[in-house]
């Protein structure tokens, strides 16, 4: 009987575990993100969709990010200097966008290995300076389905925040998760965001 209760407890504990894990969350350039007040999200017209991503998945990701930003008091504005870029680590057989310029290696070792990031809708190298060696883009850190969100002062091409969450791919089916799953993943993505939710949206009120 005790073994039965122990097994039941373990199953309940596993069921309660989130399938999403925060890979990294970091503020850059000592940015005061709350001072921006407005934001805009990258659109397919501004860049290129990651291979394998359908429009419905993009809209689900954008909607979840939008909700998180609005619930923190930001206002969406198409002319905002704060651009939110989206990147996804795609299938291994597909090449992703390099974070650093060709022939630049982020660390020294017996065998220099270039770092790769998820495939970004707006190419990351346009705003990510090569001297950022602590960009959390380390060989092997990303696996298929990792969603990365960059926030950039697009006027000055300065990164201000980046976070990644694993994984928006349903491992059992190899497909992007539905709206509910993506919303949960994005919630985890914002779990260490430096601007808190407005009081009316906090669960601890």
Coordinates of C-alpha atoms in Angstrom, one line a residue, residues 12-195:
X12 CA 1.4 13.5 -9.6
X13 CA 4.7 15.3 -9.1
X14 CA 5.8 14.5 -12.7
X15 CA 2.4 15.6 -14.0
X16 CA 2.8 18.9 -12.3
X17 CA 6.3 19.6 -13.8
X18 CA 6.3 22.1 -16.6
X19 CA 7.6 20.9 -20.0
X20 CA 9.3 24.3 -20.4
X21 CA 12.7 25.4 -19.1
X22 CA 14.3 28.8 -19.1
X23 CA 17.6 28.5 -20.9
X24 CA 18.8 32.1 -20.3
X25 CA 17.5 35.5 -19.4
X26 CA 19.8 38.5 -19.5
X27 CA 19.7 42.3 -19.6
X28 CA 22.3 44.0 -21.8
X29 CA 24.0 47.4 -21.6
X30 CA 22.4 48.1 -18.2
X31 CA 19.2 48.9 -20.1
X32 CA 16.2 50.4 -18.3
X33 CA 13.7 48.5 -20.3
X34 CA 10.7 50.1 -18.5
X35 CA 11.7 53.4 -19.8
X36 CA 10.8 52.4 -23.4
X37 CA 7.0 52.4 -22.7
X38 CA 6.2 51.1 -26.2
X39 CA 7.2 48.0 -28.2
X40 CA 6.7 46.4 -31.6
X41 CA 7.1 42.7 -32.6
X42 CA 8.9 41.6 -35.7
X43 CA 6.6 40.6 -38.5
X44 CA 7.1 38.3 -41.5
X45 CA 7.2 41.4 -43.7
X46 CA 10.2 42.6 -41.7
X47 CA 12.2 39.5 -42.0
X48 CA 12.1 35.8 -42.8
X49 CA 10.1 33.0 -41.2
X50 CA 12.1 30.2 -39.6
X51 CA 12.0 27.0 -41.7
X52 CA 9.1 24.9 -40.8
X53 CA 7.2 27.6 -38.9
X54 CA 3.6 28.2 -40.1
X55 CA 1.9 31.6 -39.9
X56 CA -0.4 30.3 -37.2
X57 CA 2.6 29.5 -35.0
X58 CA 4.0 32.9 -35.6
X59 CA 0.7 34.6 -34.7
X60 CA 0.5 32.4 -31.5
X61 CA 4.0 33.4 -30.4
X62 CA 3.4 37.1 -31.2
X63 CA 0.0 37.1 -29.4
X64 CA 1.6 35.5 -26.3
X65 CA 4.5 38.0 -26.3
X66 CA 2.1 40.9 -26.9
X67 CA 0.0 39.9 -23.9
X68 CA 3.0 39.7 -21.6
X69 CA 4.2 43.2 -22.7
X70 CA 0.7 44.8 -22.4
X71 CA 0.2 43.2 -19.0
X72 CA 3.4 45.0 -17.9
X73 CA 2.1 48.4 -19.1
X74 CA 3.8 48.6 -22.5
X75 CA 1.8 49.9 -25.5
X76 CA 2.3 48.4 -28.9
X77 CA 3.3 51.0 -31.5
X78 CA 4.6 50.3 -35.0
X79 CA 7.2 53.1 -34.7
X80 CA 8.5 52.0 -31.3
X81 CA 12.3 51.9 -31.0
X82 CA 12.0 48.7 -28.9
X83 CA 11.8 45.8 -31.5
X84 CA 11.1 42.3 -30.3
X85 CA 12.8 39.8 -32.5
X86 CA 11.9 36.1 -32.5
X87 CA 14.3 33.1 -33.1
X88 CA 13.6 29.4 -33.1
X89 CA 16.2 26.6 -33.2
X90 CA 15.0 24.5 -36.1
X91 CA 15.7 20.9 -37.2
X92 CA 19.3 19.9 -37.0
X93 CA 19.6 19.3 -40.7
X94 CA 18.8 22.9 -41.4
X95 CA 21.4 25.6 -41.0
X96 CA 20.8 28.3 -38.4
X97 CA 22.0 31.9 -38.4
X98 CA 25.5 32.4 -37.0
X99 CA 25.5 34.9 -34.1
X100 CA 29.1 35.9 -34.8
X101 CA 30.8 36.9 -38.1
X102 CA 32.5 34.1 -40.0
X103 CA 35.9 33.0 -38.7
X104 CA 35.1 34.6 -35.3
X105 CA 35.2 32.2 -32.3
X106 CA 33.7 33.0 -28.9
X107 CA 36.4 31.2 -26.9
X108 CA 39.8 29.7 -27.2
X109 CA 40.4 26.0 -27.1
X110 CA 42.2 23.2 -28.8
X111 CA 39.5 23.1 -31.5
X112 CA 37.7 26.4 -32.2
X113 CA 34.0 25.8 -32.7
X114 CA 31.7 28.5 -34.0
X115 CA 28.6 29.3 -32.0
X116 CA 25.2 29.1 -33.6
X117 CA 21.9 30.6 -32.5
X118 CA 18.3 29.9 -33.5
X119 CA 17.1 31.1 -36.8
X120 CA 16.0 34.7 -36.2
X121 CA 13.3 36.4 -38.3
X122 CA 15.4 39.6 -38.3
X123 CA 19.1 38.5 -38.7
X124 CA 20.8 38.8 -35.3
X125 CA 24.1 39.8 -36.7
X126 CA 22.6 43.1 -37.8
X127 CA 22.5 44.2 -34.2
X128 CA 24.5 41.7 -32.1
X129 CA 28.1 43.1 -31.8
X130 CA 30.9 40.5 -32.2
X131 CA 32.4 41.5 -28.9
X132 CA 29.4 40.0 -27.0
X133 CA 31.1 36.7 -26.0
X134 CA 28.7 36.1 -23.1
X135 CA 25.6 35.9 -25.3
X136 CA 24.6 32.5 -23.9
X137 CA 24.9 31.0 -27.4
X138 CA 27.2 28.2 -26.6
X139 CA 27.6 25.1 -28.8
X140 CA 25.1 22.5 -27.6
X141 CA 23.0 24.8 -25.4
X142 CA 20.2 24.9 -28.0
X143 CA 18.1 22.0 -29.1
X144 CA 15.3 21.8 -31.5
X145 CA 12.3 24.0 -30.6
X146 CA 14.1 26.5 -28.3
X147 CA 12.4 29.8 -28.6
X148 CA 14.5 32.9 -28.2
X149 CA 13.3 36.5 -27.8
X150 CA 15.6 39.5 -28.3
X151 CA 14.7 43.0 -27.5
X152 CA 16.6 45.6 -29.4
X153 CA 16.8 49.4 -29.5
X154 CA 16.5 49.2 -33.2
X155 CA 17.3 52.9 -33.7
X156 CA 20.8 52.5 -32.3
X157 CA 21.1 48.7 -33.0
X158 CA 21.7 47.9 -29.3
X159 CA 20.5 44.7 -27.7
X160 CA 18.8 45.4 -24.4
X161 CA 17.4 42.0 -23.4
X162 CA 17.4 38.3 -24.5
X163 CA 15.8 35.2 -23.1
X164 CA 15.3 31.6 -24.4
X165 CA 12.9 28.8 -23.4
X166 CA 12.9 25.1 -24.3
X167 CA 11.0 23.9 -26.0
X168 CA 8.0 24.9 -28.2
X169 CA 8.3 21.6 -30.1
X170 CA 6.1 18.8 -28.9
X171 CA 8.7 16.1 -28.5
X172 CA 6.3 13.2 -29.1
X173 CA 4.9 14.6 -32.3
X174 CA 7.8 16.8 -33.6
X175 CA 5.4 19.7 -34.2
X176 CA 5.0 23.2 -32.8
X177 CA 2.8 23.4 -29.8
X178 CA -0.7 24.9 -29.9
X179 CA -1.8 28.3 -28.6
X180 CA -2.1 27.1 -25.0
X181 CA 1.3 25.5 -25.0
X182 CA 3.0 28.4 -26.6
X183 CA 1.4 30.8 -24.1
X184 CA 2.8 28.7 -21.3
X185 CA 6.3 28.7 -22.9
X186 CA 6.2 32.5 -23.4
X187 CA 5.1 32.9 -19.7
X188 CA 8.3 31.0 -18.7
X189 CA 10.3 33.2 -21.2
X190 CA 9.2 36.3 -19.2
X191 CA 9.7 34.7 -15.8
X192 CA 12.8 36.7 -15.1
X193 CA 11.9 39.8 -17.2
X194 CA 13.0 42.9 -15.2
X195 CA 9.7 44.7 -15.6

